[in-house]
Short mmCIF file of C-alpha atoms in Angstrom, two decimals:
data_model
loop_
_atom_site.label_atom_id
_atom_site.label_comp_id
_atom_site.label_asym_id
_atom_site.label_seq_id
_atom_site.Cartn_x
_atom_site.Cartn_y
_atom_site.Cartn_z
CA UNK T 1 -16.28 -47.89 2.47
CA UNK T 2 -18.05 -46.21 0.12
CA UNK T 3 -18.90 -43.43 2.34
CA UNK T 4 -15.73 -43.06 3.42
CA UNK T 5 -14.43 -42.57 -0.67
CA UNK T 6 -17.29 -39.84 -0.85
CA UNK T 7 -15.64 -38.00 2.26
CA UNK T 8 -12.35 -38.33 1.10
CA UNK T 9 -13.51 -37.13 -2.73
CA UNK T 10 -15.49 -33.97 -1.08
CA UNK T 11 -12.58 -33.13 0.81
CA UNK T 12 -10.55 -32.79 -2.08
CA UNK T 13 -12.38 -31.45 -4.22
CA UNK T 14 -12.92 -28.50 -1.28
CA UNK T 15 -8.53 -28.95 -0.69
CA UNK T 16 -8.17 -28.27 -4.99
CA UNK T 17 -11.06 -25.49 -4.83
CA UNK T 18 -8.85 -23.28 -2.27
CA UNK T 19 -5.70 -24.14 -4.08
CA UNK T 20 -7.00 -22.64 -7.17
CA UNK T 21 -8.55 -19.06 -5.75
CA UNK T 22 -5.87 -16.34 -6.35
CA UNK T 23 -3.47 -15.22 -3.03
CA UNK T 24 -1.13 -13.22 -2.36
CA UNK T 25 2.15 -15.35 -2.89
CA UNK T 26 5.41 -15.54 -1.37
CA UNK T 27 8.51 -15.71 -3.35
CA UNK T 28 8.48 -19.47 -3.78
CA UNK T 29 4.57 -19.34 -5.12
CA UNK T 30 3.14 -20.59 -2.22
CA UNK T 31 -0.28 -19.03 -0.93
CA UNK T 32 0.21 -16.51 1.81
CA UNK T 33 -2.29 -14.71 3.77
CA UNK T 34 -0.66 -11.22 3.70
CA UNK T 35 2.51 -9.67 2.51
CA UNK T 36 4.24 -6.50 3.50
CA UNK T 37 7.79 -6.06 1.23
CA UNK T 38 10.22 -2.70 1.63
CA UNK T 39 11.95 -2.38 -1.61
CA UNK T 40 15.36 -0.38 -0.95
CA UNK T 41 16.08 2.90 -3.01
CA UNK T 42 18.70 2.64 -5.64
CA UNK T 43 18.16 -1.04 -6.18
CA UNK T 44 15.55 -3.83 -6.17
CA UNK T 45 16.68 -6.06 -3.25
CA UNK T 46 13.96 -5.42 -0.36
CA UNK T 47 12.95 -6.77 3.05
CA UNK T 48 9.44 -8.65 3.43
CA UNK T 49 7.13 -10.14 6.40
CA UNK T 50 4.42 -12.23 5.53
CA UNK T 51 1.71 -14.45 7.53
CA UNK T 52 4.20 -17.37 7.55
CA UNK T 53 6.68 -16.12 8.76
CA UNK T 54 6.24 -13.21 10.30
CA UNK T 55 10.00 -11.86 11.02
CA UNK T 56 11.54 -8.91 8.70
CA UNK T 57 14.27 -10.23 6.64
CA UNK T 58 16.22 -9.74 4.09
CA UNK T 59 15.12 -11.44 0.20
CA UNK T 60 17.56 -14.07 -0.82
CA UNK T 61 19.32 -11.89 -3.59
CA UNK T 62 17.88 -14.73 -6.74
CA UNK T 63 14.48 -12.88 -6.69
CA UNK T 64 14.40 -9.29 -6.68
CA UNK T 65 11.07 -7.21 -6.66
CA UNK T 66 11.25 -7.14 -10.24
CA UNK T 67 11.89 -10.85 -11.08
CA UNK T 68 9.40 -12.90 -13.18
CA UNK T 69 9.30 -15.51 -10.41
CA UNK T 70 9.44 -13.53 -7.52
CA UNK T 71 7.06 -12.15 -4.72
CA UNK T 72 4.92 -9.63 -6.75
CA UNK T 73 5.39 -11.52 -10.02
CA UNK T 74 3.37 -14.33 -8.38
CA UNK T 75 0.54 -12.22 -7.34
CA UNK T 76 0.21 -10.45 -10.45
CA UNK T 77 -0.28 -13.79 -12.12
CA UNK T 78 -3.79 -13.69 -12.52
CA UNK T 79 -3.66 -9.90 -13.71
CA UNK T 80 -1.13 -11.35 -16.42
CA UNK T 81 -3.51 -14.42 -17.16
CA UNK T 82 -7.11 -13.11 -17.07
CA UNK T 83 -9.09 -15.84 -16.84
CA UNK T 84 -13.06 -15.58 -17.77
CA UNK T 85 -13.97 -16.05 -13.83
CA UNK T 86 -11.46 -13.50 -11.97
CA UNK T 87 -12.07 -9.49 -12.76
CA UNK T 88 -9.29 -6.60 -11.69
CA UNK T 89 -8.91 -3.02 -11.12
CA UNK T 90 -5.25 -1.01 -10.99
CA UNK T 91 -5.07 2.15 -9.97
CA UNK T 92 -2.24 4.62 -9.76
CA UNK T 93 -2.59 8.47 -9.91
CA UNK T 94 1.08 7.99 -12.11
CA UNK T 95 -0.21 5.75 -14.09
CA UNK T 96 2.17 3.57 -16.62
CA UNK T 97 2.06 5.26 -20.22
CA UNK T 98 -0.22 3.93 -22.61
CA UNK T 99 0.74 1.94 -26.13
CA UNK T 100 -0.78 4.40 -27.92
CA UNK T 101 0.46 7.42 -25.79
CA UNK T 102 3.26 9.41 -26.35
CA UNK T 103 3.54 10.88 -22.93
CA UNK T 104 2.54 9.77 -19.40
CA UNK T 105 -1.26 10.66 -18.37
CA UNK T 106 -1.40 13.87 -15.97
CA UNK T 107 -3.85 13.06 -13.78
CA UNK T 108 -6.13 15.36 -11.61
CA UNK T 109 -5.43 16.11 -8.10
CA UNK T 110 -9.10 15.58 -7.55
CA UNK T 111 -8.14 11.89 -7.54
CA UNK T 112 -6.33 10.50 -4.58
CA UNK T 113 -2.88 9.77 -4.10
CA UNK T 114 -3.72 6.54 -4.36
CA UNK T 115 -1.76 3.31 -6.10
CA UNK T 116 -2.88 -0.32 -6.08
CA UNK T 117 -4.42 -3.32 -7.74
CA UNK T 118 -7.34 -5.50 -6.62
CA UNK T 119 -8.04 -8.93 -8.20
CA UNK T 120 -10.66 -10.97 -7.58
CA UNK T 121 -12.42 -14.49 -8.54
CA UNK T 122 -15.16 -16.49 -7.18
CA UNK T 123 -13.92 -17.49 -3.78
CA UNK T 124 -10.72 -14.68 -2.73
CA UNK T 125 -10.19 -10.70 -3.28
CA UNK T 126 -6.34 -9.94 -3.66
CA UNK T 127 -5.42 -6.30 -2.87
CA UNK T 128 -2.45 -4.84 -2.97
CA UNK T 129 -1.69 -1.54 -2.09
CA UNK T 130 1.66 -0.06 -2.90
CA UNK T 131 3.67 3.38 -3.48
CA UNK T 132 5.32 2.97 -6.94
CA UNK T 133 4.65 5.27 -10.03
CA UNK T 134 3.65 3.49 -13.06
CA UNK T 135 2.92 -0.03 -11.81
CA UNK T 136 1.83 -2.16 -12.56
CA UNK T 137 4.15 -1.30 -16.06
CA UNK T 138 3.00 -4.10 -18.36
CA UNK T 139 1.00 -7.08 -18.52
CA UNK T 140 4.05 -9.25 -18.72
CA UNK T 141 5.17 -11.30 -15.98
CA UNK T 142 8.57 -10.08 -17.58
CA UNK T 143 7.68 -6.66 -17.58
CA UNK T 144 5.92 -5.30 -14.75
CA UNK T 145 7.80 -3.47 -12.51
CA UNK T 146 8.99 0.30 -14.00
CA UNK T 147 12.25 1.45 -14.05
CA UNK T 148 11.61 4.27 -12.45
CA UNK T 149 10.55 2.47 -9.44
CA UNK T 150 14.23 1.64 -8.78
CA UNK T 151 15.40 5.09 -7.14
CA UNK T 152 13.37 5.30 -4.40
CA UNK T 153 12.26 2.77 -1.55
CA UNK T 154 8.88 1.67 -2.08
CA UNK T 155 6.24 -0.43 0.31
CA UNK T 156 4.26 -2.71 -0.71
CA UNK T 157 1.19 -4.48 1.27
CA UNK T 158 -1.07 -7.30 -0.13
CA UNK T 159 -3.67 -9.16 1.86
CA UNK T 160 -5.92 -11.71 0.85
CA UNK T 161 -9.76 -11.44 1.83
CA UNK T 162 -12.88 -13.48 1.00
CA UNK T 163 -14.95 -12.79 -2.46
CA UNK T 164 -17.68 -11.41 0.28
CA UNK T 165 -15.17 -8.58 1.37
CA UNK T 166 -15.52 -7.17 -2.08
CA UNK T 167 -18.26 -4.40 -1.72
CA UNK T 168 -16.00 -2.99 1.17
CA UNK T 169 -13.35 -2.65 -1.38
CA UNK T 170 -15.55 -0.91 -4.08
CA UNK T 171 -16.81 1.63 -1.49
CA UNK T 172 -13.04 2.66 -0.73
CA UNK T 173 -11.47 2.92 -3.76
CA UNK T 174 -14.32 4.85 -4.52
CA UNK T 175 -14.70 7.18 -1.67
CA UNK T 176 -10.62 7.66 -2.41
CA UNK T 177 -11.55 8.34 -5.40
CA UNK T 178 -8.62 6.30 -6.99
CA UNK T 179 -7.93 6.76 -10.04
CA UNK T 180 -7.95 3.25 -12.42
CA UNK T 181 -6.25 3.12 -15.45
CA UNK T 182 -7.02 -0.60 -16.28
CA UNK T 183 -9.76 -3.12 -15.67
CA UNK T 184 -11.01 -6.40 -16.22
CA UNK T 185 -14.64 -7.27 -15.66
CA UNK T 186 -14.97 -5.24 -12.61
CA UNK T 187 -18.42 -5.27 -11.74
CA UNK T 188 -18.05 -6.37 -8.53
CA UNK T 189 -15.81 -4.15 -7.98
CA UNK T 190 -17.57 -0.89 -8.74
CA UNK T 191 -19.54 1.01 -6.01
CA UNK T 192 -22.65 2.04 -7.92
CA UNK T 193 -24.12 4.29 -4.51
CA UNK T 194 -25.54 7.57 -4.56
CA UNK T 195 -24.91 7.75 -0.60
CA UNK T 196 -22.70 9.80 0.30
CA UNK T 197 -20.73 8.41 3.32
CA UNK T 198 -19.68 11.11 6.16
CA UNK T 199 -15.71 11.38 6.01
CA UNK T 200 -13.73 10.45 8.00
CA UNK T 201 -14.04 6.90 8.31
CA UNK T 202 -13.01 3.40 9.07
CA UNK T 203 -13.66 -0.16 8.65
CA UNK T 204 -12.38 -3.70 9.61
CA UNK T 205 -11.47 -6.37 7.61
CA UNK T 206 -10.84 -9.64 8.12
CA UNK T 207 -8.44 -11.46 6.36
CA UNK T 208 -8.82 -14.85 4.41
CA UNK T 209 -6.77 -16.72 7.18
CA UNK T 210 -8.37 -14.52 10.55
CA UNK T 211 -6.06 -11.33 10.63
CA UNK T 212 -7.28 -8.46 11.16
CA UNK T 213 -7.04 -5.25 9.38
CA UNK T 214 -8.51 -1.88 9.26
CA UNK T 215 -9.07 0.27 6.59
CA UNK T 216 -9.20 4.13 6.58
CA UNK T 217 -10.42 7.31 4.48
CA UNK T 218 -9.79 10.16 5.53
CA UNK T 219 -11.53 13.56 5.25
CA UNK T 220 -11.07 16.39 2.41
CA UNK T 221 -9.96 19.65 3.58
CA UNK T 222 -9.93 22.64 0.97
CA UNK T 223 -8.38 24.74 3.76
CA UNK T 224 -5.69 22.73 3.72
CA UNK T 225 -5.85 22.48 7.32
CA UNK T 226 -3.88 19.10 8.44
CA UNK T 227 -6.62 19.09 11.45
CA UNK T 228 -8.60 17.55 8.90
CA UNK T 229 -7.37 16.63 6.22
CA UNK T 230 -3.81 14.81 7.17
CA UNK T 231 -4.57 10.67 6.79
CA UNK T 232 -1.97 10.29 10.12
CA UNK T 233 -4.05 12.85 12.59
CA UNK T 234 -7.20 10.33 11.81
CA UNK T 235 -5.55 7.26 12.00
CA UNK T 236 -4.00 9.08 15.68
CA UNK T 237 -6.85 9.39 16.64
CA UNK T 238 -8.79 6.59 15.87
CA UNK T 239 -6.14 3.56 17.02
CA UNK T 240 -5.68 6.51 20.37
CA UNK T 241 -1.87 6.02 19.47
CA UNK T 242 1.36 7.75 18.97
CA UNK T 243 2.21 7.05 15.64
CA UNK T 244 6.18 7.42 13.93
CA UNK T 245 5.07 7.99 10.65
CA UNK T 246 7.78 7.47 6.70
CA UNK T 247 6.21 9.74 3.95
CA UNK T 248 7.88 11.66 1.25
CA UNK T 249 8.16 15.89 2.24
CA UNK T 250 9.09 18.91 1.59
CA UNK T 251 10.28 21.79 3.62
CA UNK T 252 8.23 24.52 4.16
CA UNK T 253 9.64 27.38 5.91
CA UNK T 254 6.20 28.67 6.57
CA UNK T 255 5.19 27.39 9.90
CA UNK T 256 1.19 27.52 8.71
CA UNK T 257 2.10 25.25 5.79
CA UNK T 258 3.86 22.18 7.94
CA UNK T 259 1.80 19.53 9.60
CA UNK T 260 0.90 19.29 12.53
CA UNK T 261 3.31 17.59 15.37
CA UNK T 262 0.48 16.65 17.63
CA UNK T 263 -3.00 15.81 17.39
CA UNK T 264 -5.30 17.12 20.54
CA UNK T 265 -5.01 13.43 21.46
CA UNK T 266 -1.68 12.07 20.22
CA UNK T 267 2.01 12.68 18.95
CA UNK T 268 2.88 12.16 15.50
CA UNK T 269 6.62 11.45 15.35
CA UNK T 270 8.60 11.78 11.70
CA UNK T 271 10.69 9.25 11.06
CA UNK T 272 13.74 10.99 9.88
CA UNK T 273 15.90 7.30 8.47
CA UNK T 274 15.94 3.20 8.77
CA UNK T 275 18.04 0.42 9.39
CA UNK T 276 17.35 -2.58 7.50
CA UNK T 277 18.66 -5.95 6.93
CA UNK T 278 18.76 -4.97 3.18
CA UNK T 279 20.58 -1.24 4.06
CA UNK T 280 20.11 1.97 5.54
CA UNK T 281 18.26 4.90 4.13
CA UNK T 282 17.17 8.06 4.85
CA UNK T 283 13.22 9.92 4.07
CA UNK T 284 14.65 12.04 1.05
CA UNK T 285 15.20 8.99 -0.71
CA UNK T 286 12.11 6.78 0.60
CA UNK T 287 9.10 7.44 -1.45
CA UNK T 288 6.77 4.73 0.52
CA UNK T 289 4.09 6.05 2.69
CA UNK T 290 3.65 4.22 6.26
CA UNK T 291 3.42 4.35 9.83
CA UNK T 292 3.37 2.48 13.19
CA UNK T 293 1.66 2.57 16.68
CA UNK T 294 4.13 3.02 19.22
CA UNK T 295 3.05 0.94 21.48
CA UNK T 296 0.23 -0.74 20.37
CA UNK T 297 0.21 -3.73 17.82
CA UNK T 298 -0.85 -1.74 14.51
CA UNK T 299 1.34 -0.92 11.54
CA UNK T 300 -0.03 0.47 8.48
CA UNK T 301 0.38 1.29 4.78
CA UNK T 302 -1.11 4.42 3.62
CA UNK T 303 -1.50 6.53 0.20
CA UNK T 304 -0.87 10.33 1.36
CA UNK T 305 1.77 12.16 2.27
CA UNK T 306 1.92 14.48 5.26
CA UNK T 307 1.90 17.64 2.66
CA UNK T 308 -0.31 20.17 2.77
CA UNK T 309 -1.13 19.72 -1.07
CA UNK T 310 -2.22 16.57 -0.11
CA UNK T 311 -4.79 17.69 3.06
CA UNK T 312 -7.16 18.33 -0.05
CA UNK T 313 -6.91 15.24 -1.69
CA UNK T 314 -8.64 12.40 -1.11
CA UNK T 315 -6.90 9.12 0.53
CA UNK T 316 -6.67 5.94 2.84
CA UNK T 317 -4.90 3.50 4.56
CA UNK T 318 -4.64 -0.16 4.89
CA UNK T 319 -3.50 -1.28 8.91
CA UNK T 320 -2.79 -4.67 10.25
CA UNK T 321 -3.16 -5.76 13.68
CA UNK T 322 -0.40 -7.56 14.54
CA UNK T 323 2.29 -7.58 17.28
CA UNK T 324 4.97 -9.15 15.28
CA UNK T 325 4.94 -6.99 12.48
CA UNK T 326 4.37 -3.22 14.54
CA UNK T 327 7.42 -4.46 16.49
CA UNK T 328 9.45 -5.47 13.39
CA UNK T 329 9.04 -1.86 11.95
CA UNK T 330 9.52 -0.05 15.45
CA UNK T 331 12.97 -1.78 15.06
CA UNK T 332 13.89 -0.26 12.12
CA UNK T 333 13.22 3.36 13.13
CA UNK T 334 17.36 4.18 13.09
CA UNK T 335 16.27 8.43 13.63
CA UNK T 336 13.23 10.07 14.41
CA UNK T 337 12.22 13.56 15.86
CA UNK T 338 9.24 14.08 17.96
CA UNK T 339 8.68 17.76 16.57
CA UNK T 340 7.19 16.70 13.02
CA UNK T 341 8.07 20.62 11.65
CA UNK T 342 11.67 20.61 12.73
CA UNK T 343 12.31 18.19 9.92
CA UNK T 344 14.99 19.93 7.91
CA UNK T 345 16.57 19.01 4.06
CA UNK T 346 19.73 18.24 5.62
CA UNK T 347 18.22 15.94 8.42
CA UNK T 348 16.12 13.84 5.88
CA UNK T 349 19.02 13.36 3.48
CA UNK T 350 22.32 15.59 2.75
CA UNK T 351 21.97 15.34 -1.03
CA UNK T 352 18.75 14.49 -2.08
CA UNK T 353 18.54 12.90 -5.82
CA UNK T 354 16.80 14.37 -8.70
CA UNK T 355 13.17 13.74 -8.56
CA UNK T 356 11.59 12.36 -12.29
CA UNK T 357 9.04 15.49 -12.98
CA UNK T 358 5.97 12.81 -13.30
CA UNK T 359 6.29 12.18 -9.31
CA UNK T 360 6.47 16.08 -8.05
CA UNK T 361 3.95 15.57 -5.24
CA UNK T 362 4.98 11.76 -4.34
#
């Protein structure tokens, strides 16, 4: 009897230990393994995916992205809370504006175009990688998410990983050279190498629960040629896949100045406007930064834009394997066009709205 007590105590005492180790969190608060959420432009409703149930739907209207109960609100906890055993970085080349600034940092192109926030504690690593200016805005669970971030639609990805995952972490932001406006007793999540690491490149990640991810960084190019330095031609290439591919452009009437359409391996298809369950939208409104196998099971969240401003910046990408969720965003590819330079103003949105002067490259 008394060993059976001991294996019941050990067991939850292991059950209380996981409970307690930060996660990605759905709406309700309960732990989820990953998280992918599409916030609509012009409001804050969104549609979301997560490890638990992995269909694209609609949020239930009571919790929008910027709610103090809701989906990101959850996560952030932690980052709100600081506790002496869990450290943070957030990084956002638009960072929010300071208390004791009176205008909104100007950051360097030298960094990349890169937003996010990574938590961690003893046991998990929470990262979250996202497209919206000035976020995290506060360090209120009641004041986190910018106004700002209301006009456009914005992605967000979060994924949580094991405390051992953390060095892989460190090397990208660094080799992205994101830019971090706030931390918390990040020393394990600094990359103190000298080695330089030959760009571009990949790794795989393996989620808390199994999935699996893959991470990218992709190569500078002071040319500006997208050969090299477009995110999308390496991730192409590397998953050998077609990809349909939502990033904020311009038009360029100079054919040297678009990206490219194809790869020497693959096709890289623009996706020109959605159809969600939360609305319809077109890419001169969306500000989020993503793209899609087409026929294999990979779906990813990325930091550049297919710009040729951009092809010298530094940046990655976040991708999940996973059939359910590559299908769920082939779905909601309403227009596309094969020919990524045909793109015109009119075809990506008839009146586009007034972009804020802080988010000129997007």
């Amino acid at each position: 009897m008394d060993v059976l007590w001991m294996i019941v105590l050990t067991v939850g005492l292991l059950g209380s230990h996981c409970e307690g180790a930060i996660s990605c969190k759905n709406e309700n608060g309960d732990n989820v393994d990953w998280f992918i959420l599409y916030k609509k432009p012009a409001g804050f409703d969104y549609v979301y995916i997560d490890s638990t149930d992995q269909n694209l739907k609609e949020n239930n209207k009571v919790k929008p992205v910027n709610h103090q109960a809701g989906f990101l609100a959850h996560t952030l906890k932690p980052y709100f809370e600081r506790s002496s055993d869990f450290e943070f970085v957030a990084y956002n080349d638009q960072p929010p504006k300071g208390k004791e600034e009176k205008e909104k940092k100007t950051v360097s192109s030298t960094y990349g175009h890169s937003k996010g926030v990574v938590m961690m504690d003893t046991t998990n690593v929470v990262w979250l990688l996202h497209s919206t200016p000035n976020f995290p805005a506060g360090d209120e669970s009641n004041h986190f998410y910018p106004d700002t971030g209301k006009t456009y639609a914005q992605i967000f990805m979060c994924v949580t990983l094991k405390s051992t995952e953390s060095a892989q972490i460190a090397q990208h932001l660094k080799d992205i050279n994101a830019y971090i406006f706030k931390e918390h007793k990040h020393k394990k999540l600094k990359d103190s190498s000298n080695n330089p690491r030959t760009l571009p490149y990949h790794g795989d990640l393996l989620s808390a629960g199994g999935s699996q991810f893959k991470r990218f960084v992709k190569q500078v190019s002071k040319k500006r040629d997208p050969k090299e330095g477009d995110l999308y031609v390496t991730i192409a290439d590397t998953l050998q896949s077609d990809l349909y591919i939502q990033t904020w452009r311009s038009v360029s009437k100079d054919p040297k100045k678009r990206p490219l359409s194809e790869t020497e391996k693959k096709k890289l298809v623009t996706i020109t406007s959605v159809k969600t369950a939360a609305g319809e939208w077109s890419c001169g409104c969306d500000h989020s930064k993503w793209c899609v196998s087409e026929s294999k099971d990979w779906m990813c969240v990325g930091d550049s834009n297919r710009e040729p401003s951009q092809f010298e910046r530094p940046g990655g990408a976040l991708c999940i394997n996973n059939p359910s969720v590559a299908e769920a965003f082939r779905k909601i590819i309403d227009n596309s066009v094969p020919v990524t330079d045909s793109v015109s103003a009119t075809e990506c949105d008839p009146a586009p709205p007034k972009r804020p002067k802080v988010d000129s490259t997007g």
